[in-house]
mmCIF file of C-alpha atoms in Angstrom:
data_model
loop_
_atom_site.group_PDB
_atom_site.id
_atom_site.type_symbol
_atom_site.label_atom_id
_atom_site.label_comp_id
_atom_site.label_asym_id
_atom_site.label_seq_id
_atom_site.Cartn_x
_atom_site.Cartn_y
_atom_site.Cartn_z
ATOM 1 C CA UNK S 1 -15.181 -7.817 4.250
ATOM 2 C CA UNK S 2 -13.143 -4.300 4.737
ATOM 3 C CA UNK S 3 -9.883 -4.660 3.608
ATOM 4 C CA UNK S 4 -7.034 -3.606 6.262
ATOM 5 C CA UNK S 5 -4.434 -0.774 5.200
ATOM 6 C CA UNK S 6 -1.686 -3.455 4.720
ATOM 7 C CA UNK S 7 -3.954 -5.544 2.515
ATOM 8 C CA UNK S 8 -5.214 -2.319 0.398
ATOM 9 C CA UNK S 9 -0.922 -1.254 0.034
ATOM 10 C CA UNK S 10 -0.152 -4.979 -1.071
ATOM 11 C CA UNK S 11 -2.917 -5.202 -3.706
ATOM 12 C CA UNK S 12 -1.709 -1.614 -5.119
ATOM 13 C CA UNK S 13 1.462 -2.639 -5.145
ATOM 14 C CA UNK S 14 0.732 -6.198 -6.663
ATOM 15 C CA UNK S 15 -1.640 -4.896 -9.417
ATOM 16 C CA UNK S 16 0.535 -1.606 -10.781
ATOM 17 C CA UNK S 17 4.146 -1.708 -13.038
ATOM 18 C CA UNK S 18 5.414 1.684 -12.724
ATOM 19 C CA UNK S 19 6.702 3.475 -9.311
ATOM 20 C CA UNK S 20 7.516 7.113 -9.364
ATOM 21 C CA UNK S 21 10.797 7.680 -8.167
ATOM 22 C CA UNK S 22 11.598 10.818 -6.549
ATOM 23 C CA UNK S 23 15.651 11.679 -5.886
ATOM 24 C CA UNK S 24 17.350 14.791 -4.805
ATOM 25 C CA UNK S 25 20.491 15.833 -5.689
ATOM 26 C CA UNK S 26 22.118 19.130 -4.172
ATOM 27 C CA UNK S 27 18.656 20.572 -3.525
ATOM 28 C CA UNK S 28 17.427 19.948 -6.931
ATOM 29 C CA UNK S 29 14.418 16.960 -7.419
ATOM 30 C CA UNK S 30 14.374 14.737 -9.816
ATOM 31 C CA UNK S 31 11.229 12.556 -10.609
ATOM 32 C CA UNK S 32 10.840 9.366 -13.052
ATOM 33 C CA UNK S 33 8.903 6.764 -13.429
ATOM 34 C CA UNK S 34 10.276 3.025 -13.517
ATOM 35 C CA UNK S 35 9.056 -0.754 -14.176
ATOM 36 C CA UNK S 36 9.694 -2.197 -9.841
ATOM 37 C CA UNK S 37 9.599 -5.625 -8.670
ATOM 38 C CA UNK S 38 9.229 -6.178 -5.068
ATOM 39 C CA UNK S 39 10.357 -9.309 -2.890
ATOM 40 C CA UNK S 40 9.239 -11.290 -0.051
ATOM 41 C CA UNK S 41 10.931 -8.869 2.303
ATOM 42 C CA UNK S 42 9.743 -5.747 0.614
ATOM 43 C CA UNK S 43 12.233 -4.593 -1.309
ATOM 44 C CA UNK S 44 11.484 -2.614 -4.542
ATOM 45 C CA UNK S 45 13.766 -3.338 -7.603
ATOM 46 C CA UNK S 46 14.246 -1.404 -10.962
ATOM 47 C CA UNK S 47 16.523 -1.561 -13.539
ATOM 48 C CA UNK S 48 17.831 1.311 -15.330
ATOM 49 C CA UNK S 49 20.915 2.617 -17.472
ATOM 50 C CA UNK S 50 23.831 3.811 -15.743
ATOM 51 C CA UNK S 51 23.615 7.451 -17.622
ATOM 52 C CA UNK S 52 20.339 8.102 -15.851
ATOM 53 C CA UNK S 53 20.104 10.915 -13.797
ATOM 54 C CA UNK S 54 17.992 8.918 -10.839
ATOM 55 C CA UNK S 55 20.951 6.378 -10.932
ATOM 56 C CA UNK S 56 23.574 9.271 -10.355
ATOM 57 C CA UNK S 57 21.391 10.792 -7.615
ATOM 58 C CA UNK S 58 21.051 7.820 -6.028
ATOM 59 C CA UNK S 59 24.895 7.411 -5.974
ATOM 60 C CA UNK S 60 25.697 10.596 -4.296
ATOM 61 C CA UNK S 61 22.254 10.722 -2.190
ATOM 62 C CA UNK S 62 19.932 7.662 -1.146
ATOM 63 C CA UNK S 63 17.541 9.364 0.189
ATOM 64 C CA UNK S 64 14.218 9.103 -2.195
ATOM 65 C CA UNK S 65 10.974 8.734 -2.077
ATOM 66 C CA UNK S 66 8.399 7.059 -4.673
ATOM 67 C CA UNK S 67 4.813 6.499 -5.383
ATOM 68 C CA UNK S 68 2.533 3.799 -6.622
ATOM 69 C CA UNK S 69 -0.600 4.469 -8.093
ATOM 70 C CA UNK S 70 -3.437 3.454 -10.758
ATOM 71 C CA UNK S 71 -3.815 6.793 -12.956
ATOM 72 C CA UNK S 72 -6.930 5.449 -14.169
ATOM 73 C CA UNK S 73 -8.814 5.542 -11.396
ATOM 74 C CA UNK S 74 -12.125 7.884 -11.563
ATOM 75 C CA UNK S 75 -11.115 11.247 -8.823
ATOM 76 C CA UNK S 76 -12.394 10.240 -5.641
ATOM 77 C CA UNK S 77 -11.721 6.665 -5.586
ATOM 78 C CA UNK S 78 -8.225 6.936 -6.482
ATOM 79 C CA UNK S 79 -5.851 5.529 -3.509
ATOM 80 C CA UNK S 80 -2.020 4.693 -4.423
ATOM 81 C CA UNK S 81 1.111 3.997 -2.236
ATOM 82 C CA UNK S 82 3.402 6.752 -0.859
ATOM 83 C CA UNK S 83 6.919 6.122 0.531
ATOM 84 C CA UNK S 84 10.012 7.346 2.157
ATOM 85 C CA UNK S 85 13.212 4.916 1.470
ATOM 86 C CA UNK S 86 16.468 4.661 0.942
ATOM 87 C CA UNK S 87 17.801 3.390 -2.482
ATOM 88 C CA UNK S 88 21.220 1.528 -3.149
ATOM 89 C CA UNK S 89 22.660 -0.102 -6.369
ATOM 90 C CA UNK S 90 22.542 -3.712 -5.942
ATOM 91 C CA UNK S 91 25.801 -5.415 -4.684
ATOM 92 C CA UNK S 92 27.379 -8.160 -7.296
ATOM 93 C CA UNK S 93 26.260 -10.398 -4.372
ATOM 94 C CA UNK S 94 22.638 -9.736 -4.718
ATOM 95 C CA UNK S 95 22.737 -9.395 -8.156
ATOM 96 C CA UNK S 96 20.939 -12.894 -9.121
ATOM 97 C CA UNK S 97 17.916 -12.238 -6.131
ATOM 98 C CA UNK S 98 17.539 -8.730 -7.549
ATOM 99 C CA UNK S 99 17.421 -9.463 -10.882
ATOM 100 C CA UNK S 100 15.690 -12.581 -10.797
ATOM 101 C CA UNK S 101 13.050 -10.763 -8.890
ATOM 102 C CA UNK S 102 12.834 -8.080 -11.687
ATOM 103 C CA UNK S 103 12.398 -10.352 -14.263
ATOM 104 C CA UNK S 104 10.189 -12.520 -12.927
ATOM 105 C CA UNK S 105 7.436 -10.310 -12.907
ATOM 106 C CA UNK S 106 8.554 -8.561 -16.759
ATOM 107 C CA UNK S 107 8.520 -11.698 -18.004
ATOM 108 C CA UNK S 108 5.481 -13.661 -16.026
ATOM 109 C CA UNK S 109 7.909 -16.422 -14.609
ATOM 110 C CA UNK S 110 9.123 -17.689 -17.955
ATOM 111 C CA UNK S 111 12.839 -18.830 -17.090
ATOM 112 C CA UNK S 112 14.070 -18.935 -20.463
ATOM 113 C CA UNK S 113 13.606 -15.172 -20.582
ATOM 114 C CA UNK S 114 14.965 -15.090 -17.572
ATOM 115 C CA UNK S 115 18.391 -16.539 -17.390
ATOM 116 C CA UNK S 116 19.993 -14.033 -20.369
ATOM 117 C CA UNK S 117 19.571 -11.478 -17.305
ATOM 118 C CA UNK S 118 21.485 -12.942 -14.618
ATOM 119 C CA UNK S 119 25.002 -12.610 -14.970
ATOM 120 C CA UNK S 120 26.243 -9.811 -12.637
ATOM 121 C CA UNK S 121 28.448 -8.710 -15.563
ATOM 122 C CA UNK S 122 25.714 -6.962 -16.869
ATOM 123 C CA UNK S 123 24.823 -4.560 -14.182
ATOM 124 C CA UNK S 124 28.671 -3.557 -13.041
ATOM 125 C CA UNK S 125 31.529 -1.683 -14.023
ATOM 126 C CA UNK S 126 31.374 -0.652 -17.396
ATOM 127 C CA UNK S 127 27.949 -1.981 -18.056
ATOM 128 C CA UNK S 128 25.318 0.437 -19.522
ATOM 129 C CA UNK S 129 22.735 -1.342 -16.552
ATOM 130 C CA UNK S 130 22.268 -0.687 -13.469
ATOM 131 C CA UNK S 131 19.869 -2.528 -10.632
ATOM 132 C CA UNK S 132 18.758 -0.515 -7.814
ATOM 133 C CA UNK S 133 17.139 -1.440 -4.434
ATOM 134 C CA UNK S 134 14.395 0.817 -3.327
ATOM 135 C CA UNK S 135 14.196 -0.309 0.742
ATOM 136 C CA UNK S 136 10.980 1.341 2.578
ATOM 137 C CA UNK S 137 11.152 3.033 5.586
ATOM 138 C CA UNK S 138 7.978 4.559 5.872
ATOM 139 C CA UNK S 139 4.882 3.405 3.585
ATOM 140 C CA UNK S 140 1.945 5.230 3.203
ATOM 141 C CA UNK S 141 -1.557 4.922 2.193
ATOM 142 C CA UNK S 142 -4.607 7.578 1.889
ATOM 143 C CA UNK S 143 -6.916 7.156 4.928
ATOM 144 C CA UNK S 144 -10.192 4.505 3.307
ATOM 145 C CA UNK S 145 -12.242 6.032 6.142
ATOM 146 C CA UNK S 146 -11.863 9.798 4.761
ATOM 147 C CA UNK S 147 -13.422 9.037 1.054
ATOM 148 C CA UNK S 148 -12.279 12.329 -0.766
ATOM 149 C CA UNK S 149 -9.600 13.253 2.013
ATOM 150 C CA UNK S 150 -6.147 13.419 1.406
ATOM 151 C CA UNK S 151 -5.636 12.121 4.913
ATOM 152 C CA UNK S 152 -2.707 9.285 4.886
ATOM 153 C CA UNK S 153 -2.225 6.204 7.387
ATOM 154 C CA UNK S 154 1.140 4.808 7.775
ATOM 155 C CA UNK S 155 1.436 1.232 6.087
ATOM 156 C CA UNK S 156 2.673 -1.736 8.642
ATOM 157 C CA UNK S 157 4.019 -4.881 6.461
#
C-alpha cells in the first residue's frame, strides 16, 4: 500500500535521533545537530547547555528551521523532513512534559533513568542545561511521486 506524505514524515521522524537545527542570529546562520524527542502534539524537544550558541540564538531570535534525515540512505532514495518553526526554552511549567518526553526516548522508557532528569532545577537559572521546544509551522517532505526530484510537498499532521 503507498504510504501518504504524513505517514512517510512520521516514520522519518520516528526512526532518526538527530535534527539539524538551523538559527539565525543578526544575519549570521548557525547550524547543529541535536538528539529531539517529539510529543503527541508535535512538538520537538532537545536538550542542550546553556553556553551553546543555538541556545543564545534562540533567545534573541526564534525563528529556525531544522531537518530530519537518514544520511545513509543510497542518493536517489534518500527523503528526510524539512521545517520552518519557532523555538522557545521550555517554561519551569513544562519542564517535567518536556523532559520526560526527551528522556523517554534516550533512555527507551526506563523510569529509573528517567526521574534523575526531572527536577526543573536543572534546566533554569544558573543551570549549565537548557530544554528547548522546537514548534512546527510548516513541515516538509520531498515529493515520492518525483523519484530523483527535489520537489517538496507540505506535511499535514
Amino acid at each position: 500500500m503507498k504510504q501518504t506524505s504524513s505517514q512517510i514524515a512520521r516514520k522519518i521522524i520516528s526512526e532518526n535521533l538527530y535534527l539539524s537545527l538551523a538559527t539565525l542570529k543578526d544575519g549570521v546562520p548557525w547550524n547543529t545537530a541535536l538528539f529531539y524527542a517529539v510529543d503527541d502534539n508535535n512538538n520537538f524537544y532537545c536538550v542542550s547547555a546553556k553556553n551553546t550558541i543555538h541556545v543564545k540564538n534562540i533567545e534573541m531570535n526564534p525563528d529556525v528551521a531544522f531537518t530530519i534525515f537518514n544520511s545513509t540512505e543510497k542518493p536517489g532514495d534518500i527523503n528526510g523532513v524539512q521545517a520552518s518553526a519557532k523555538a522557545y526554552l521550555v517554561e519551569p511549567k513544562e519542564i517535567i512534559h518536556a523532559a520526560t518526553t526527551v528522556y523517554k526516548k534516550r533512555f527507551s522508557k526506563s523510569t529509573a533513568d528517567i526521574k534523575k532528569y526531572l527536577s526543573p532545577d536543572l534546566y533554569i537559572g544558573s543551570a549549565e542545561l537548557r530544554l528547548i521546544k522546537i514548534v512546527p509551522s510548516k513541515i516538509f517532505i520531498l515529493d515520492p511521486t518525483n523519484k530523483g526530484g527535489d520537489d517538496r510537498v507540505e506535511v499535514k499532521f
